[in-house]
mmCIF file of C-alpha atoms in Angstrom:
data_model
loop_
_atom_site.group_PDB
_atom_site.id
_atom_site.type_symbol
_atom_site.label_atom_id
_atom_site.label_comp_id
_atom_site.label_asym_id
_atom_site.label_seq_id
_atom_site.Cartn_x
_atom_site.Cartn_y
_atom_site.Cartn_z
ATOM 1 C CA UNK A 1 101.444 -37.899 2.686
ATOM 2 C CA UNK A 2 104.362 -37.104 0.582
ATOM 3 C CA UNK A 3 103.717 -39.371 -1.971
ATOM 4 C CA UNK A 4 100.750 -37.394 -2.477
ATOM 5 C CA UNK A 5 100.937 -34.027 -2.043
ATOM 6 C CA UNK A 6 104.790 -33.563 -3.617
ATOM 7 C CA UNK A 7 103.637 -33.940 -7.354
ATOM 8 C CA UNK A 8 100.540 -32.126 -6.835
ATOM 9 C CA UNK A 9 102.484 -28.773 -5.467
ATOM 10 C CA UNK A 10 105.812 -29.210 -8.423
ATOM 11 C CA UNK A 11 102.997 -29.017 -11.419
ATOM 12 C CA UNK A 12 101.361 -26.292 -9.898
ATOM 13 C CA UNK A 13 104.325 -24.595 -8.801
ATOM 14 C CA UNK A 14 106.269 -25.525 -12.579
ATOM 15 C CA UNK A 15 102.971 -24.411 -13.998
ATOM 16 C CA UNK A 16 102.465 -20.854 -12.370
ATOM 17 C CA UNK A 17 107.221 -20.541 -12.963
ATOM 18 C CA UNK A 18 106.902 -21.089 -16.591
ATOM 19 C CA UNK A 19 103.667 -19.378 -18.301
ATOM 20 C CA UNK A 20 104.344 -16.159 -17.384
ATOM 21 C CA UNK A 21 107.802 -15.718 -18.711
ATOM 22 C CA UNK A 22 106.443 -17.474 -21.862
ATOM 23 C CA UNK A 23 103.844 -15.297 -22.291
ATOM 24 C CA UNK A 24 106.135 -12.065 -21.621
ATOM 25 C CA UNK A 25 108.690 -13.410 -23.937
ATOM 26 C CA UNK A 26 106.226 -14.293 -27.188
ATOM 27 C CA UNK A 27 103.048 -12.550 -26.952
ATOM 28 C CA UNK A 28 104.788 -9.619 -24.379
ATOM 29 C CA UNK A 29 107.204 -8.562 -27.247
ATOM 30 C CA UNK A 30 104.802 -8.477 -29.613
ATOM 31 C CA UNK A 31 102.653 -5.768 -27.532
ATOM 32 C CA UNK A 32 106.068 -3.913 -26.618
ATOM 33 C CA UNK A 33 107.501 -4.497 -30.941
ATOM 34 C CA UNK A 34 110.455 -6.188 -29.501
ATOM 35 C CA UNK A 35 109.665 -9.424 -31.530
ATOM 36 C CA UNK A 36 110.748 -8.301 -35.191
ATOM 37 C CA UNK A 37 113.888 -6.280 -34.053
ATOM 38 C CA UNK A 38 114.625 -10.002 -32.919
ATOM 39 C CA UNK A 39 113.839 -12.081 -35.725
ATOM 40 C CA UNK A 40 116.090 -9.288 -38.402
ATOM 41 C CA UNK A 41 119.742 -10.577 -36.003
ATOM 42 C CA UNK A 42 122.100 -13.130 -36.806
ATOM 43 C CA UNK A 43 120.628 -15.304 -34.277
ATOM 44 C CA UNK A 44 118.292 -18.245 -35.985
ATOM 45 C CA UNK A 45 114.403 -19.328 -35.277
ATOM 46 C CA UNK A 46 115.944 -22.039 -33.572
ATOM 47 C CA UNK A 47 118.520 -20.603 -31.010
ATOM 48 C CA UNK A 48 115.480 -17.954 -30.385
ATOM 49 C CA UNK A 49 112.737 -20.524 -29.847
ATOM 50 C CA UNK A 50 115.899 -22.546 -27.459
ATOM 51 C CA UNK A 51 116.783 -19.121 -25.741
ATOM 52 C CA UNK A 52 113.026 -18.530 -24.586
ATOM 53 C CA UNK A 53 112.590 -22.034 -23.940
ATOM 54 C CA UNK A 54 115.515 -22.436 -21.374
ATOM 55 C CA UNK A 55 114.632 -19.062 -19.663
ATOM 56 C CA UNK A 56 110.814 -20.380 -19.208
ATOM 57 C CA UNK A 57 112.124 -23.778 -18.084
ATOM 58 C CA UNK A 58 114.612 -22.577 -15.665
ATOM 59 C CA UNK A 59 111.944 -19.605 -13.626
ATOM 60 C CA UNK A 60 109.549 -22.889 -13.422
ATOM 61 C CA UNK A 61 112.329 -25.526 -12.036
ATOM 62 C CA UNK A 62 113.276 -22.634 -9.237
ATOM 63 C CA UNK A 63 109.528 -22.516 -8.440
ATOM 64 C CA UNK A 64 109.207 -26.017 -8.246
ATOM 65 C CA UNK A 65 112.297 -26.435 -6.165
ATOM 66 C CA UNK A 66 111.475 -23.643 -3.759
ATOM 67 C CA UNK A 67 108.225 -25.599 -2.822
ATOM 68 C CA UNK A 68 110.018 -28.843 -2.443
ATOM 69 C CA UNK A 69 112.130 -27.331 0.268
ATOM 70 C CA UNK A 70 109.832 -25.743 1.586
ATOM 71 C CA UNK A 71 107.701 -29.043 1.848
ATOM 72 C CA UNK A 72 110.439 -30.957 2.833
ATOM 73 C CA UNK A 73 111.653 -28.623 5.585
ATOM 74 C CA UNK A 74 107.945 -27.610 7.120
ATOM 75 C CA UNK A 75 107.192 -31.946 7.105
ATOM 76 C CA UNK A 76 110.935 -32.555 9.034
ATOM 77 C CA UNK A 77 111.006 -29.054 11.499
ATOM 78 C CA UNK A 78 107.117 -28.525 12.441
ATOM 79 C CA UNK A 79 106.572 -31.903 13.983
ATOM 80 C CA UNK A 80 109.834 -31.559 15.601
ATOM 81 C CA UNK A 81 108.668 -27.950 16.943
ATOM 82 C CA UNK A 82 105.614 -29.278 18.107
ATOM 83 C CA UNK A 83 106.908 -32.387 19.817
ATOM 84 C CA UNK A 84 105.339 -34.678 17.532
ATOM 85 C CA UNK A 85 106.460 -37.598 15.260
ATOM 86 C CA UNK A 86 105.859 -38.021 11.852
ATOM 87 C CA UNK A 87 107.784 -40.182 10.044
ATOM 88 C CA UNK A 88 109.777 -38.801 6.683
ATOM 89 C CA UNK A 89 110.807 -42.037 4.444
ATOM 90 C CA UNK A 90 112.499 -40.380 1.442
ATOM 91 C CA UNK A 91 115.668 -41.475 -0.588
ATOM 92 C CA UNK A 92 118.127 -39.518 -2.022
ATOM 93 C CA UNK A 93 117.562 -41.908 -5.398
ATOM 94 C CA UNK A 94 113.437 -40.693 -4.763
ATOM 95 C CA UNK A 95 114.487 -37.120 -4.689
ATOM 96 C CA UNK A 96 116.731 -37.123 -7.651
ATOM 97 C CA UNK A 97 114.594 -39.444 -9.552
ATOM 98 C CA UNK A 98 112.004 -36.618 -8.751
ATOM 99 C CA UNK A 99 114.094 -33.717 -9.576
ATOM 100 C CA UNK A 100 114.920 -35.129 -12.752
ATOM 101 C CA UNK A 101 111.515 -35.857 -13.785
ATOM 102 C CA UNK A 102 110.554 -31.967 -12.780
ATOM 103 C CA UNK A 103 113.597 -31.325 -15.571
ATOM 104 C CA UNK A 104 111.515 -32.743 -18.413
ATOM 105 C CA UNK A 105 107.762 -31.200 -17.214
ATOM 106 C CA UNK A 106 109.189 -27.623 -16.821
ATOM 107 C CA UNK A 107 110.904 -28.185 -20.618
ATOM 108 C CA UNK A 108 107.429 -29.623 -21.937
ATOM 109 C CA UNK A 109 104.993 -26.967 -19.857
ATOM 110 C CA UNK A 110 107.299 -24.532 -21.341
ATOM 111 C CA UNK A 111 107.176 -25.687 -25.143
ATOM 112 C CA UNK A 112 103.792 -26.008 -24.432
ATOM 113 C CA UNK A 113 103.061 -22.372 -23.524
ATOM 114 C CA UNK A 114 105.492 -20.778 -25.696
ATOM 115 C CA UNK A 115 103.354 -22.249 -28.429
ATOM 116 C CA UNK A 116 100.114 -20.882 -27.454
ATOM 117 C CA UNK A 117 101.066 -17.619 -26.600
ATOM 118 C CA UNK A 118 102.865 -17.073 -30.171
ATOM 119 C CA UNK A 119 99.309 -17.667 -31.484
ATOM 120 C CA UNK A 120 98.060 -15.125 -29.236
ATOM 121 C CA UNK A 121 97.774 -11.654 -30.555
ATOM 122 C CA UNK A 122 98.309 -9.090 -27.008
ATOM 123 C CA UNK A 123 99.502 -10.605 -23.652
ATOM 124 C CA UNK A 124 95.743 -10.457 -22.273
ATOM 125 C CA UNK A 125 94.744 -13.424 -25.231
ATOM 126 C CA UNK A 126 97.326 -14.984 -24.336
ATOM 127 C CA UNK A 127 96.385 -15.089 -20.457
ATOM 128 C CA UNK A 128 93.064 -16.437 -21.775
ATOM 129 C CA UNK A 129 94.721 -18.981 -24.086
ATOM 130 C CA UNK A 130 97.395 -20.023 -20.363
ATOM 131 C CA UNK A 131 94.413 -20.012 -18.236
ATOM 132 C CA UNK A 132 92.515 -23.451 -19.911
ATOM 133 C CA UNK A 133 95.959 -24.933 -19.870
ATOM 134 C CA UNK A 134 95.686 -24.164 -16.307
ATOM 135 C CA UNK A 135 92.308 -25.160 -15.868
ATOM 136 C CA UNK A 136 93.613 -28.879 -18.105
ATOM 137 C CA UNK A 137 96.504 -29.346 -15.791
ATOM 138 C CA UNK A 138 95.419 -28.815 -12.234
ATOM 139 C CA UNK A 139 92.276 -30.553 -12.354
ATOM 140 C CA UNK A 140 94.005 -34.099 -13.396
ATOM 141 C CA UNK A 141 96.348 -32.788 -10.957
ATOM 142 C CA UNK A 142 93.938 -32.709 -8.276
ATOM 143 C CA UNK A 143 92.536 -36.237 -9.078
ATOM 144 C CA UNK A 144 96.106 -37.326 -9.054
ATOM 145 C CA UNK A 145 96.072 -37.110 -5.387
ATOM 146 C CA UNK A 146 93.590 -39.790 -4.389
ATOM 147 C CA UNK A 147 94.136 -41.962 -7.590
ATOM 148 C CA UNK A 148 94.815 -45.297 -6.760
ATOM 149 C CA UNK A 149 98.274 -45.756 -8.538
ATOM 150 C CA UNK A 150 98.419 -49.232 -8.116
ATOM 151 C CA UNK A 151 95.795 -50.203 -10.672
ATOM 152 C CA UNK A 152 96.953 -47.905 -13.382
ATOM 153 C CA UNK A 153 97.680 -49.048 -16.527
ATOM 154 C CA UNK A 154 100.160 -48.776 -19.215
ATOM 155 C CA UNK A 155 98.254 -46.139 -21.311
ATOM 156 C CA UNK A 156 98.081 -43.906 -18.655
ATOM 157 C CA UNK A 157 102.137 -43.097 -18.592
ATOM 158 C CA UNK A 158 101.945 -42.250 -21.915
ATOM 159 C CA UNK A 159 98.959 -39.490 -21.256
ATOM 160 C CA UNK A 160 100.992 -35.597 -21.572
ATOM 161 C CA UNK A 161 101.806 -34.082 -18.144
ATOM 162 C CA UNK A 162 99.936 -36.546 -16.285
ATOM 163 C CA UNK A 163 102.227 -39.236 -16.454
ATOM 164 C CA UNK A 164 104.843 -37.194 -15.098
ATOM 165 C CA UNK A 165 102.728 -36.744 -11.824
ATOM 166 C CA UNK A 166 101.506 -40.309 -11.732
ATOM 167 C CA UNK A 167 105.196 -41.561 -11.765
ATOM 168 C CA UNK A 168 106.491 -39.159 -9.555
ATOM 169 C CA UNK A 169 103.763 -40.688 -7.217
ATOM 170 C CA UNK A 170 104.725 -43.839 -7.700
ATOM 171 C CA UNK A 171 108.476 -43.163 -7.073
ATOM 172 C CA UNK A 172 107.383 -41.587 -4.002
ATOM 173 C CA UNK A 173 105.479 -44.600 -2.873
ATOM 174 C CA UNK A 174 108.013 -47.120 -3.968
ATOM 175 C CA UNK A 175 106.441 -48.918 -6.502
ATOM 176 C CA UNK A 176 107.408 -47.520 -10.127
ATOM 177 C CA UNK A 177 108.976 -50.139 -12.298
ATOM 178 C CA UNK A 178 111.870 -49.572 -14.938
ATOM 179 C CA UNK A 179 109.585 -50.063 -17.541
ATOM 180 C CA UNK A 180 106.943 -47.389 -16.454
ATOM 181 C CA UNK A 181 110.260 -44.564 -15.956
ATOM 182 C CA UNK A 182 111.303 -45.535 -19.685
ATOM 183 C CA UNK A 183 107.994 -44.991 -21.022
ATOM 184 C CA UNK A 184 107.388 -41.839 -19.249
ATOM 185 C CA UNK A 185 110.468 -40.082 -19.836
ATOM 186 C CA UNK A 186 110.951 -41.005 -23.627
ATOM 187 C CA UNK A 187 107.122 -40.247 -24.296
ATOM 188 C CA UNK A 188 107.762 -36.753 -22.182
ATOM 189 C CA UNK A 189 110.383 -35.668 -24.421
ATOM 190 C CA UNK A 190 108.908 -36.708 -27.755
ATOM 191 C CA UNK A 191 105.750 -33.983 -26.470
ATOM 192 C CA UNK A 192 108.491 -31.808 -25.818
ATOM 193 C CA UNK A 193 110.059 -31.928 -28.529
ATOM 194 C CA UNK A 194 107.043 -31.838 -31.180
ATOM 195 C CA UNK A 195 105.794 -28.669 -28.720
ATOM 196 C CA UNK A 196 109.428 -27.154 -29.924
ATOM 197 C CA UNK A 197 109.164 -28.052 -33.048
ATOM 198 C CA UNK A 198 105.839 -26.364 -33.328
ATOM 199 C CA UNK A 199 106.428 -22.736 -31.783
ATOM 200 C CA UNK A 200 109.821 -23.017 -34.451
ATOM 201 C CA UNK A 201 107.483 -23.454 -37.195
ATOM 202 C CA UNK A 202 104.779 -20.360 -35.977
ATOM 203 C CA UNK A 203 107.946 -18.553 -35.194
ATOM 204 C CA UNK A 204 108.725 -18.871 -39.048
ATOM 205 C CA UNK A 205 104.605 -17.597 -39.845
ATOM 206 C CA UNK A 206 104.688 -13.756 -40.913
ATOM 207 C CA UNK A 207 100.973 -14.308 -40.236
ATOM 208 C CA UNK A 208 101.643 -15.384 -36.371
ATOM 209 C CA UNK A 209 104.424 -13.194 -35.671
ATOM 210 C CA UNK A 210 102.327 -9.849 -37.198
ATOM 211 C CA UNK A 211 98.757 -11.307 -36.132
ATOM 212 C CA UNK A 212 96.905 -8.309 -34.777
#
């Protein structure tokens, strides 16, 4: 049960933490002229992109967390409350292997938004814009949950934001090999980082950052 509800509920919940800080924080402070006053300091198009980035990332890992406890704790008390018994088989090594996996999706669903909503001229676009990402996420998210993992194949951990799920599924259920972590995690960061590397370069665009 766990196995798969868990990575359904941490991309939502990342999902629903991170967009709308990124959208407040790009296309938000372009509405309120906030943006420019920015870009004129000391600071560089870097440290700003990394600033926004790390605020966006860390609302969406609190999300995520808060419904992991919460999952956790309702699966261990209600039976218990009830006088049932339902059996809990979780590590510490599958929660931490978990958490740390939720690290690197929050970083890449922020780069990811940050970039679209910098394209976006007034926060409303760039709901529209965060709203198909939704719609792209949660649906593979959904099918996630009664995929058979155990037939999957090595293209598959190498698909964006998917493979994150898939392998925290297969932690979950015990059966995730070295080789599949490796794949996902390095593959995960190179999105991230070409995601980062993309809202840097609109960030340098007079035509993005004055669009509208």
């Amino acid at each position: 049960m766990i196995g798969m509800m868990m990575p359904f509920f941490i991309i939502t919940m990342i999902l629903l933490g991170a967009i709308y800080p990124a959208i407040d924080v790009t296309a938000g402070e372009k509405e309120r002229g906030t943006l420019e006053p920015l870009l004129t300091t000391k600071a560089g198009r870097g440290a700003i992109v990394t600033g926004k980035l790390l605020a966006c990332t860390v609302v969406g890992l609190i999300n995520s967390l808060s419904i992991i406890v919460a999952l956790l704790g309702g699966l261990l008390l209600l039976p218990e409350m009830m006088g049932m018994s339902l059996p809990i088989n979780v590590t510490v090594t599958q929660i931490l292997s978990v958490g740390l996996l939720t690290v690197f999706l929050a970083i890449l669903y922020s780069a990811i938004f940050l970039s679209l909503s910098f394209v976006a001229k007034t926060f409303k676009e760039a709901q529209t814009f965060a709203s198909f990402g939704m719609i792209a996420t949660v649906i593979p998210a959904m099918i996630l949950m009664f995929a058979n993992v155990r037939t999957v194949g090595t293209i598959d951990f190498i698909i964006p934001l998917y493979n994150v799920g898939l392998l925290m599924k297969m932690i979950l259920l015990e059966i995730a090999s070295t080789n599949q972590i490796v794949i996902v995690i390095i593959s995960t960061l190179v999105y991230a980082i070409l995601a980062v590397v993309g809202t840097k370069y609109l960030l340098s665009k007079e035509e993005v950052i004055f669009r509208g």
